[in-house]
Coordinates of C-alpha atoms (C1' of nucleotides) in Angstrom, one line a residue:
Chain S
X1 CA 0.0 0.0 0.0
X2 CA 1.2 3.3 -0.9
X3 CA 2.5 5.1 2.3
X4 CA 1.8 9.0 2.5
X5 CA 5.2 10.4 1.8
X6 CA 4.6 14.2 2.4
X7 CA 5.6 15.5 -1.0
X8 CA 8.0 18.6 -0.8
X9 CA 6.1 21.8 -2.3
X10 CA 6.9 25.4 -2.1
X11 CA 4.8 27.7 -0.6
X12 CA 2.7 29.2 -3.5
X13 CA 2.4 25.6 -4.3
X14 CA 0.8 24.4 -1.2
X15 CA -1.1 28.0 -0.9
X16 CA -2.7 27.1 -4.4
X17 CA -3.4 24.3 -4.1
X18 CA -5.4 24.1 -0.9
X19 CA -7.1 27.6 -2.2
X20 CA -8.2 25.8 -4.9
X21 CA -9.4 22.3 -3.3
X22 CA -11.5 25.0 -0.3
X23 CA -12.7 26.4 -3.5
X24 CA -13.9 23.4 -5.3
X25 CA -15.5 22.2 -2.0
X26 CA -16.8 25.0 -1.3
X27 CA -18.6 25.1 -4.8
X28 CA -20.0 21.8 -4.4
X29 CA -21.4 22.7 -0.8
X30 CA -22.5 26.3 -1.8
X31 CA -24.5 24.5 -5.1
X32 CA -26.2 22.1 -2.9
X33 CA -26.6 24.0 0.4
X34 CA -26.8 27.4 -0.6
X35 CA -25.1 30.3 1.3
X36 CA -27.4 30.4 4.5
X37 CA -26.9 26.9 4.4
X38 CA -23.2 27.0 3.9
X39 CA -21.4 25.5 6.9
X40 CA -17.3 26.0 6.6
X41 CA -16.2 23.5 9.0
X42 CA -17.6 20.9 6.4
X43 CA -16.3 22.7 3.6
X44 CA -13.0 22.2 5.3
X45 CA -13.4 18.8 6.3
X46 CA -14.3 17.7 2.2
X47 CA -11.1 19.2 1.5
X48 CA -9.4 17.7 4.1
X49 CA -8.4 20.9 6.4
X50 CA -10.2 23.0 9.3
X51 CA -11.8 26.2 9.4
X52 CA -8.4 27.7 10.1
X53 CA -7.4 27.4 6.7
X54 CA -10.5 28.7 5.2
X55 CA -10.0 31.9 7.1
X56 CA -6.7 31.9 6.7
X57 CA -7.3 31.9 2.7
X58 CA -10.4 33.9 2.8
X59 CA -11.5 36.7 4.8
X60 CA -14.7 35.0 5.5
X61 CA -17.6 33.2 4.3
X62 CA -18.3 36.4 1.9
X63 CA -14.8 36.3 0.2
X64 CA -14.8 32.4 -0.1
X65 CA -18.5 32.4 -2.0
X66 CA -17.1 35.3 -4.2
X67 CA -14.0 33.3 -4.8
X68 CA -16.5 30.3 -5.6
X69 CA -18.7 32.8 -8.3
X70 CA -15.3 34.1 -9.8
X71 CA -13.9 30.6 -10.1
X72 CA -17.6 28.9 -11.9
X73 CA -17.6 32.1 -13.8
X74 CA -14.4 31.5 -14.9
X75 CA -15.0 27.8 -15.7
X76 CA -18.2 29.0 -17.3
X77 CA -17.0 31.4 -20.0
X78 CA -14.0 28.6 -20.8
X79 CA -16.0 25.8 -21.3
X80 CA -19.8 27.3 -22.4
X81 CA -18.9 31.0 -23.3
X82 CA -16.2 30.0 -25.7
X83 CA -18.4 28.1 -27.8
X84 CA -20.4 31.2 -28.7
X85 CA -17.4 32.9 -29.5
X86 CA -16.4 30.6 -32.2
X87 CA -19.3 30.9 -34.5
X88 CA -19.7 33.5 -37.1
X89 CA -23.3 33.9 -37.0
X90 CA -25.1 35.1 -34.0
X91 CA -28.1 32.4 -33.8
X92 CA -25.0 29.8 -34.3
X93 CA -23.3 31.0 -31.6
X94 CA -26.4 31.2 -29.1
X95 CA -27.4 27.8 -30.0
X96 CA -23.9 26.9 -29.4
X97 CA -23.7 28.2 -25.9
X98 CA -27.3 26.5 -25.2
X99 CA -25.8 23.1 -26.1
X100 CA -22.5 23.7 -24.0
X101 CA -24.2 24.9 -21.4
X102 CA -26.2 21.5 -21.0
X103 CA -23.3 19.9 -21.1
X104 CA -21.6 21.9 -18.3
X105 CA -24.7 21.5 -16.4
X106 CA -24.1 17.9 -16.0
X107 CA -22.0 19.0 -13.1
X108 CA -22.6 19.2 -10.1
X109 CA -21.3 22.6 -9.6
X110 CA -23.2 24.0 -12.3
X111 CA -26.3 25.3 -10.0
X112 CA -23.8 27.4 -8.3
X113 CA -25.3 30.1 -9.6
X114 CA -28.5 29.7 -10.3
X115 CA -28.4 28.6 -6.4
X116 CA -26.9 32.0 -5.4
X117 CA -29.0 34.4 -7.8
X118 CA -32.0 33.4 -6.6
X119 CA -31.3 33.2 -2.8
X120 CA -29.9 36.9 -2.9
X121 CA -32.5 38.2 -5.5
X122 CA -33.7 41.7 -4.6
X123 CA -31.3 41.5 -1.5
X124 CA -28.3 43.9 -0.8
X125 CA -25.8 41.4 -0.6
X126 CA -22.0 40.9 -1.8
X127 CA -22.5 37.7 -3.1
X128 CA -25.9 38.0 -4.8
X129 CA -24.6 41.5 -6.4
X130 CA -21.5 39.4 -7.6
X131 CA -23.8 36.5 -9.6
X132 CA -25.8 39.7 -10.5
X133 CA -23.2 41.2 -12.2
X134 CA -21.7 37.9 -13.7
X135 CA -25.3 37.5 -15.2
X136 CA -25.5 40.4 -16.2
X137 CA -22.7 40.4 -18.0
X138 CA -24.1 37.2 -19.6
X139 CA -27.2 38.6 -20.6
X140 CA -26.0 42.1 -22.2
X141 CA -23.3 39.8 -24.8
X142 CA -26.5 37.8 -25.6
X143 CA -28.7 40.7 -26.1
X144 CA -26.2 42.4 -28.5
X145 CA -26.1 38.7 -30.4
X146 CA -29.9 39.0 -30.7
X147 CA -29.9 42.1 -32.1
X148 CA -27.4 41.6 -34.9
X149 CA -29.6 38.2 -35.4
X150 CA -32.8 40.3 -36.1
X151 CA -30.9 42.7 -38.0
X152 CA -29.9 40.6 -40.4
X153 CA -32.8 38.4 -40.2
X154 CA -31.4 35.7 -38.9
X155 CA -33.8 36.1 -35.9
X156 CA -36.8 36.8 -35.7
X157 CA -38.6 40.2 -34.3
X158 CA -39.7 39.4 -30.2
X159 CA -39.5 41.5 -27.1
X160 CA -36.8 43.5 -26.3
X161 CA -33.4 42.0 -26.7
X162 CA -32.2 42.6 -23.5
X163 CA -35.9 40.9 -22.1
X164 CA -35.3 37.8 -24.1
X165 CA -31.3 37.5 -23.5
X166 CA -32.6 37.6 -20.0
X167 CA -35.3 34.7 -20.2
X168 CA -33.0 32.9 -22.7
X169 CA -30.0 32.6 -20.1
X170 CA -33.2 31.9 -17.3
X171 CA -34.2 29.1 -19.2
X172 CA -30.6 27.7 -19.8
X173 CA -30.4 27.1 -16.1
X174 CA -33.8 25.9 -15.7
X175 CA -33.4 22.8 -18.5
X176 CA -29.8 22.3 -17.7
X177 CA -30.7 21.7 -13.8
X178 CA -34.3 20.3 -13.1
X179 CA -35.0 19.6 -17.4
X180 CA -35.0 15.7 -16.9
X181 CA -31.4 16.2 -17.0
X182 CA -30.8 12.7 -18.7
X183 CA -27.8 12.6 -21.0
X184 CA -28.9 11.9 -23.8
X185 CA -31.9 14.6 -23.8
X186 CA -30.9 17.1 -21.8
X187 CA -29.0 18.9 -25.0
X188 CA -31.5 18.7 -27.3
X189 CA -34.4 19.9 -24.2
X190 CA -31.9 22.9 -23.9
X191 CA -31.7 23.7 -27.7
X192 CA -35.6 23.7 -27.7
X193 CA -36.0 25.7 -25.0
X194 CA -33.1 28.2 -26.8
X195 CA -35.0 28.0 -30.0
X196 CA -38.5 28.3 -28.7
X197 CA -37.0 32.3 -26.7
X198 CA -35.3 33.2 -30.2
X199 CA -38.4 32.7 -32.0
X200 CA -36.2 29.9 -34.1
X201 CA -37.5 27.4 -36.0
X202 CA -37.7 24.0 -34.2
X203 CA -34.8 21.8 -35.9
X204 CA -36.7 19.5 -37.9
X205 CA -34.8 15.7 -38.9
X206 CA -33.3 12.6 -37.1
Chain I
X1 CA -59.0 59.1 12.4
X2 CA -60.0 55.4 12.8
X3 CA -59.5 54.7 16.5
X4 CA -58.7 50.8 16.9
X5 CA -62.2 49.3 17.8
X6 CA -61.4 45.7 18.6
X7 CA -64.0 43.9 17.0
X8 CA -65.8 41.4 18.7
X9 CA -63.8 37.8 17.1
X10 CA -65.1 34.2 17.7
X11 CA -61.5 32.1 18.0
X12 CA -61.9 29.8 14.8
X13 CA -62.0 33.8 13.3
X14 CA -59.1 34.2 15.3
X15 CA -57.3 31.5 14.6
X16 CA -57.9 31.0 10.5
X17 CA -57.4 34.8 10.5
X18 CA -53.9 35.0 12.6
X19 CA -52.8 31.4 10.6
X20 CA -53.4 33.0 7.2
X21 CA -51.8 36.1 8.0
X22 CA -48.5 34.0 9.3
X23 CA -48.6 31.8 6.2
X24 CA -48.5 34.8 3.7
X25 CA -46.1 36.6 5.6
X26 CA -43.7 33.5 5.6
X27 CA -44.0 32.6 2.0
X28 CA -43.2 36.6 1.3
X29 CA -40.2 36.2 3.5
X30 CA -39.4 32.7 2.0
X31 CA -39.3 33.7 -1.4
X32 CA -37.3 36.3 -0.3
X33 CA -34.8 34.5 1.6
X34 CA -35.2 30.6 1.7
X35 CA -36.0 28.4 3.8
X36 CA -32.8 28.8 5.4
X37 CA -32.6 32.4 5.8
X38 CA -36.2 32.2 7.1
X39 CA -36.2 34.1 10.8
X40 CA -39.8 33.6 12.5
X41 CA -39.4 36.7 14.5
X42 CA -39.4 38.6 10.9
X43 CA -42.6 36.7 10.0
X44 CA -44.3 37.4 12.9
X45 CA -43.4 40.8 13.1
X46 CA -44.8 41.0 9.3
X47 CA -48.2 39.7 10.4
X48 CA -48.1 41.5 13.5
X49 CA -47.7 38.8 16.1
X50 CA -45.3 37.5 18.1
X51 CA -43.2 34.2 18.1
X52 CA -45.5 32.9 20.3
X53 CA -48.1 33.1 18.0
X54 CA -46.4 31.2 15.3
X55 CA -45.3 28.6 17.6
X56 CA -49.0 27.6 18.5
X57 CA -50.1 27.6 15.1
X58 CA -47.8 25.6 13.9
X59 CA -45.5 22.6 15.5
X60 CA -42.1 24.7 14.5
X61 CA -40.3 25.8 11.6
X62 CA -41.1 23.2 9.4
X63 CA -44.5 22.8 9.6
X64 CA -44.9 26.1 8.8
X65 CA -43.0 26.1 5.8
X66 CA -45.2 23.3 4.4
X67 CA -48.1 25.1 5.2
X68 CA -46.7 27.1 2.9
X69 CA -45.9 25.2 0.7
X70 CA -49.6 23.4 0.5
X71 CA -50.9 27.0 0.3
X72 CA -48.9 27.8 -2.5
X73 CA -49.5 25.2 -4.6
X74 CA -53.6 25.1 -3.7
X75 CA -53.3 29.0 -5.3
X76 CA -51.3 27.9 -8.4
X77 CA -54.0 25.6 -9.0
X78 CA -57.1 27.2 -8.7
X79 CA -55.0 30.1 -10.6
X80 CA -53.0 28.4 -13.4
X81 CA -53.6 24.9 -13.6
X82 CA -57.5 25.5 -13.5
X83 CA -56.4 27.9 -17.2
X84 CA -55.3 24.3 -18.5
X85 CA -57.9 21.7 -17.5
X86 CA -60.5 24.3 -19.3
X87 CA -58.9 23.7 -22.6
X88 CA -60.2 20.7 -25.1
X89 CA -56.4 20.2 -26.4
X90 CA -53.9 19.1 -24.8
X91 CA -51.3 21.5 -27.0
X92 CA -54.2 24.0 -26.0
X93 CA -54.3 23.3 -22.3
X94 CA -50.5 23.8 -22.1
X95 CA -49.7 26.7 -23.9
X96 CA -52.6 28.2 -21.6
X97 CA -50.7 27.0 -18.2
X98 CA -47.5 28.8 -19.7
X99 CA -49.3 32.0 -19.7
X100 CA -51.4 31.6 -16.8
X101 CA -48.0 31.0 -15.0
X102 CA -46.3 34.2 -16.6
X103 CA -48.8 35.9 -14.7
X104 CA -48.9 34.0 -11.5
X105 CA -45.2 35.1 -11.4
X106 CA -45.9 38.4 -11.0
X107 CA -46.9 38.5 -7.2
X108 CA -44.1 38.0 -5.0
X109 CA -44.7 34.5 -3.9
X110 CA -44.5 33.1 -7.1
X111 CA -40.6 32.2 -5.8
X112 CA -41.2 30.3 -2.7
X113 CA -41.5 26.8 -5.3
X114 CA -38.8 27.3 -7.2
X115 CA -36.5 29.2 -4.1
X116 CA -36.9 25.8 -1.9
X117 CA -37.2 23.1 -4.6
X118 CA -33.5 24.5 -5.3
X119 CA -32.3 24.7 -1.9
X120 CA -33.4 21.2 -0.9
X121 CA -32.5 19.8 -4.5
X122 CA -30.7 16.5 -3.5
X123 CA -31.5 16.5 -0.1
X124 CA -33.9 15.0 2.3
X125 CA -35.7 17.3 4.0
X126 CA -39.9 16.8 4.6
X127 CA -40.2 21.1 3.2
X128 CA -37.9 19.4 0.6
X129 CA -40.0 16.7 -0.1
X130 CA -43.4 18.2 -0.1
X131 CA -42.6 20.4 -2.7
X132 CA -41.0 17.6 -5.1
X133 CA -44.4 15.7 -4.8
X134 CA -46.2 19.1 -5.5
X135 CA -44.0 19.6 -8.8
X136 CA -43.7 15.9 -9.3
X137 CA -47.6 15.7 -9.6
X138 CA -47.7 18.4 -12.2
X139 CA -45.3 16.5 -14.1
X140 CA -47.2 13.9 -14.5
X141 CA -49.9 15.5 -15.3
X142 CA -48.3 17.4 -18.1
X143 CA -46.6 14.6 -19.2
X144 CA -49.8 12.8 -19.8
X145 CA -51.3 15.8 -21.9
X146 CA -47.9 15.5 -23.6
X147 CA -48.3 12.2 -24.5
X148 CA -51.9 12.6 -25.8
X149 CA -50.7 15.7 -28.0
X150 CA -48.3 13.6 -29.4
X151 CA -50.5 10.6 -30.6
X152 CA -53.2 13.0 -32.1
X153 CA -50.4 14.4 -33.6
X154 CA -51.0 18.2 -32.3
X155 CA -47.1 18.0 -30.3
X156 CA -44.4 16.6 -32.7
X157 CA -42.3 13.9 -31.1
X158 CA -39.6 14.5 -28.8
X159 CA -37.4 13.3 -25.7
X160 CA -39.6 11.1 -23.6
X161 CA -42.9 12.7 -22.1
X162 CA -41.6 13.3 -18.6
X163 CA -38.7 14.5 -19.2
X164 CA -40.0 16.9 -21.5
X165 CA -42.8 17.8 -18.4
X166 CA -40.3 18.2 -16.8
X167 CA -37.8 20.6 -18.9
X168 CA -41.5 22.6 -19.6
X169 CA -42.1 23.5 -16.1
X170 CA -38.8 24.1 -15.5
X171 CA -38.7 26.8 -17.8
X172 CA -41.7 28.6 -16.7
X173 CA -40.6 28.8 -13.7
X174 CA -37.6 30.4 -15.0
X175 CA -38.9 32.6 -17.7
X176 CA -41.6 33.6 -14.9
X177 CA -39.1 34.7 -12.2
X178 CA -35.7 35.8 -13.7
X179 CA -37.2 36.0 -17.6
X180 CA -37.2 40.1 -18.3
X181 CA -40.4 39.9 -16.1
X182 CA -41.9 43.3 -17.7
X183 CA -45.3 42.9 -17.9
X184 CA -46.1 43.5 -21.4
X185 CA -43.5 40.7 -22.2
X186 CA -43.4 38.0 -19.9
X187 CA -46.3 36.1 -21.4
X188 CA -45.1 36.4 -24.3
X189 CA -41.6 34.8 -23.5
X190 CA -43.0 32.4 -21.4
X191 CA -45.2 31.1 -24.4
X192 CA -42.6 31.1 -26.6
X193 CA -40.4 29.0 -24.3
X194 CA -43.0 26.6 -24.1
X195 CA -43.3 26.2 -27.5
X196 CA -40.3 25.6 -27.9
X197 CA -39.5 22.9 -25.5
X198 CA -42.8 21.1 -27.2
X199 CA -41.7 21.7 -30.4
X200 CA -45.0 23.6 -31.7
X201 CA -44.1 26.1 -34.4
X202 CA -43.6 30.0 -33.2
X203 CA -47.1 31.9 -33.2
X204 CA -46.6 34.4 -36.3
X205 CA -47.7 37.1 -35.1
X206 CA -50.7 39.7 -35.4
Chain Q
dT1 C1' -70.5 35.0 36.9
dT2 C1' -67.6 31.3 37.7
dA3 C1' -64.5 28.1 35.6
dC4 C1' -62.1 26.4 31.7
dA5 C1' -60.0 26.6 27.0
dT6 C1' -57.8 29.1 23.6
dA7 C1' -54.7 32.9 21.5
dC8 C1' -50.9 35.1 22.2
dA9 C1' -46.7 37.7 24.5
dG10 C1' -42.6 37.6 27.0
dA11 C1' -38.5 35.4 29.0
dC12 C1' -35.3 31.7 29.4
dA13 C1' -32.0 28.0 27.9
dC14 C1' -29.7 25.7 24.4
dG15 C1' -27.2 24.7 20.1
dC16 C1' -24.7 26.0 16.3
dA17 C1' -22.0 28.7 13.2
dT18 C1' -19.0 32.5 12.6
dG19 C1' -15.1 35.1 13.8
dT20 C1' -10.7 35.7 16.4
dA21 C1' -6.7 34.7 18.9
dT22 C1' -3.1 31.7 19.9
dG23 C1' -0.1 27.8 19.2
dT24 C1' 2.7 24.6 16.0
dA25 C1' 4.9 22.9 11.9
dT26 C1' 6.8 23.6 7.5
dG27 C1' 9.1 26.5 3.8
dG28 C1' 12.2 30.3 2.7
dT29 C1' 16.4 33.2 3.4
dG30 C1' 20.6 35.3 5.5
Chain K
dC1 C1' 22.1 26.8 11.4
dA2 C1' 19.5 30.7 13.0
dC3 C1' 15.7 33.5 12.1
dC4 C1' 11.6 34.9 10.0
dA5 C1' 7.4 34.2 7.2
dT6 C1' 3.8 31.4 5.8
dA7 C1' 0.3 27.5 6.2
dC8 C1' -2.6 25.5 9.1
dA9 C1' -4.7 23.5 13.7
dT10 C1' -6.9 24.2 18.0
dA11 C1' -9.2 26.7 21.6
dC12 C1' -12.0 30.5 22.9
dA13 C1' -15.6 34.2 22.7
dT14 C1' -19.7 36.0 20.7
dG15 C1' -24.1 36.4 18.3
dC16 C1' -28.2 34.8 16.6
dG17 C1' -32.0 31.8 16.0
dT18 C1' -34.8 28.0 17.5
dG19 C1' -37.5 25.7 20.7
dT20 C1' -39.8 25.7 25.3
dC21 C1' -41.9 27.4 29.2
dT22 C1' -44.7 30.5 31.9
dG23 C1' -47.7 34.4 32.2
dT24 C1' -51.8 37.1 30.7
dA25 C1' -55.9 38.4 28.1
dT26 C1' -59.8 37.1 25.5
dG27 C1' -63.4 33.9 24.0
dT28 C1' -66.7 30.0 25.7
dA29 C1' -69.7 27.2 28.3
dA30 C1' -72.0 25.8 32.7

DNA sequence: TTACATACAGACACGCATGTATGTATGGTG
DNA sequence: CACCATACATACATGCGTGTCTGTATGTAA
C-alpha cells in the first residue's frame, strides 16, 4: 500500500493548491446547500483541512463564495462561453452556448449560480450583487447577439433583446438543472428551449 | 382618524385569521430568503404577532414552511392549472398554463416553489420533499397531456414525455421569475419558451 | 359569573456557526 | 544553522435563531 510520503512543495504551491481544493468544495457545498446553508467547517473537512485554513485563505464566508462565483464564472465562460465565441453567426453561436451549457450542467457545480442568484434576489448582498453582475454580463453579450440576429434576419422580431437574452440565459439554467437532465436529452431539451426564446424554428430531422 | 375598535372575534376567526396572515407573511419572507434564511421573528413581526403566535399555530419551523408550501400550490391551481384543465387540447391546455404562469409570477410568492425546490435539491428534508411531490404531480400531469398531444399528432415527437414535463415546467418557472419579467413581455416569453420545448411552431404574429 | 379553554406575548435556555486569537509545523532566506 | 514568514490547527468568545416554558388576556360554556 502506498504510504503517505509528504511531498515537498513550495509555498505558492501548497497555498494554491489548498485555495483551490476550499474552493472546489466550497462550490460543491455552496451549489447544494446554498449560502445560509453554507457550513465551513464541512467545507474544510471535504477538502481535508479546518476552518483555520478557510480563514486563513479567505476573509470570511463572503470572500470564499465570491471566490466560488469568480472561479464557476471563470470555468463557465472557458467551457460554455467560448463556444459562442467561435461561430460567425449570431443564432449559431447562441445555439452553441445553449448546447455547451447543457453539457456543463451535468456538473454538479453548475447550480452554483442559479443557487446563489436566486437566494440573494432583490437583496443587498456581496455575493448576490457578484452573480448579479456575472449575469448580467451574460445577458447584455446575448442581447447584442440577438440584435445583430434580427438585424440581419437571422432572428426573428420578439421582445426586447435585452428581455429575451434575460429569459434565454433563465431558461438555460432551468433545463440544464431540473429539465430531466438525462444525458442523452438534456441537449436537445436545452436547444428547444433556446429555439423556442429566439423565436427559431424548431430543428426538424433525425 | 380610525381609532382601533377591537372587534368582537369568535377564535376559529381568530385562529384561521392570525394562521393566514402568518402563512403569507412566511412565504413573502421565503421567497425572499429561503428556507434557510427564514427568521420567525421577521414573520411574525410581518403579520403583527409575536413568536409565540407562530409557535401555536404551527409545531415549528417546518410545519410552517409546508403550510406554505400546500398553500402555495392550492393557489397555483385554482390560478394556473384550473387555465389548463378548461382547454379541449392538450397543446391548448399547455400553452394556456404557460401564460397563466407568466402571470402568476408576478406577485411576490411566485418564488417560494422554485426558491426551496432548489435549496433542498438532493436532499432530504420533509419542506424538501413536499414540494417535489407538489412539482412531481404536475409533471405527470403534463406529461400525460404531452403524451396525448403527441399521438393525435398536435405535439411533434420529442425526448420522452416526462422529461419533456419536466424541462417545460422548469422553464416557466424560470422565464416567470428571472425571464425580463416586464409585464407587457413575460407572457409572451414564457409562451414562446414553451413552444419551444414542445416543439409547436412559433405563433406568427398579429 | 364562575371556571375552563384558547390565543398570544414575553423570558429563558440551548445549540450551532461565525469570527478571532493563539499555538505549532513547515518552507524560505541570511 | 538561525531566524523569520507562511500555512494550518486548536481553543475561545460571541451572536443569533430556534425551541420551550410561563404568564396574561380574550373567548366560551355551565
Amino acid at each position: 500500500m502506498t504510504e503517505e510520503l509528504p511531498v515537498r512543495r513550495t509555498q505558492v504551491e501548497r497555498r494554491a493548491l489548498s485555495r483551490s481544493a476550499l474552493i472546489e468544495a466550497a462550490a460543491i457545498r455552496l451549489s447544494a446547500a446554498g449560502y445560509a446553508g453554507l457550513v465551513l467547517e464541512q467545507v474544510a473537512r471535504d477538502a481535508g483541512y479546518t476552518r483555520g485554513a478557510v480563514y486563513h485563505q479567505f476573509a470570511g464566508k463572503d470572500e470564499l463564495a465570491l471566490a466560488v462565483v469568480e472561479w464557476v464564472a471563470g470555468l463557465w465562460d472557458a467551457e460554455v462561453g467560448r463556444c459562442g465565441k467561435d461561430q460567425s453567426e449570431p443564432d449559431e453561436a447562441l445555439l452553441a452556448v445553449a448546447r455547451a451549457h447543457a453539457l456543463f450542467c451535468r456538473r454538479p457545480i453548475a447550480q452554483v449560480m442559479l443557487t446563489l442568484r436566486i437566494e440573494f434576489l432583490g437583496q443587498d448582498h456581496p455575493v448576490g450583487t457578484a452573480v448579479a453582475d456575472a449575469v448580467g454580463d451574460l445577458e447584455t453579450w446575448c442581447a447584442e447577439l440577438i440584435t445583430q440576429g434580427r438585424a440581419t434576419g437571422r432572428i426573428p422580431d420578439g421582445p426586447p433583446a435585452h428581455s429575451t437574452a434575460s429569459a434565454f440565459l433563465a431558461v438555460l439554467e432551468a433545463v440544464g438543472i431540473h429539465g430531466g437532465g438525462q444525458p442523452p436529452h438534456d441537449v436537445e431539451l436545452a436547444e428547444r428551449a433556446a429555439r423556442g426564446v429566439l423565436g427559431l424554428p424548431a430543428v426538424t430531422g433525425p
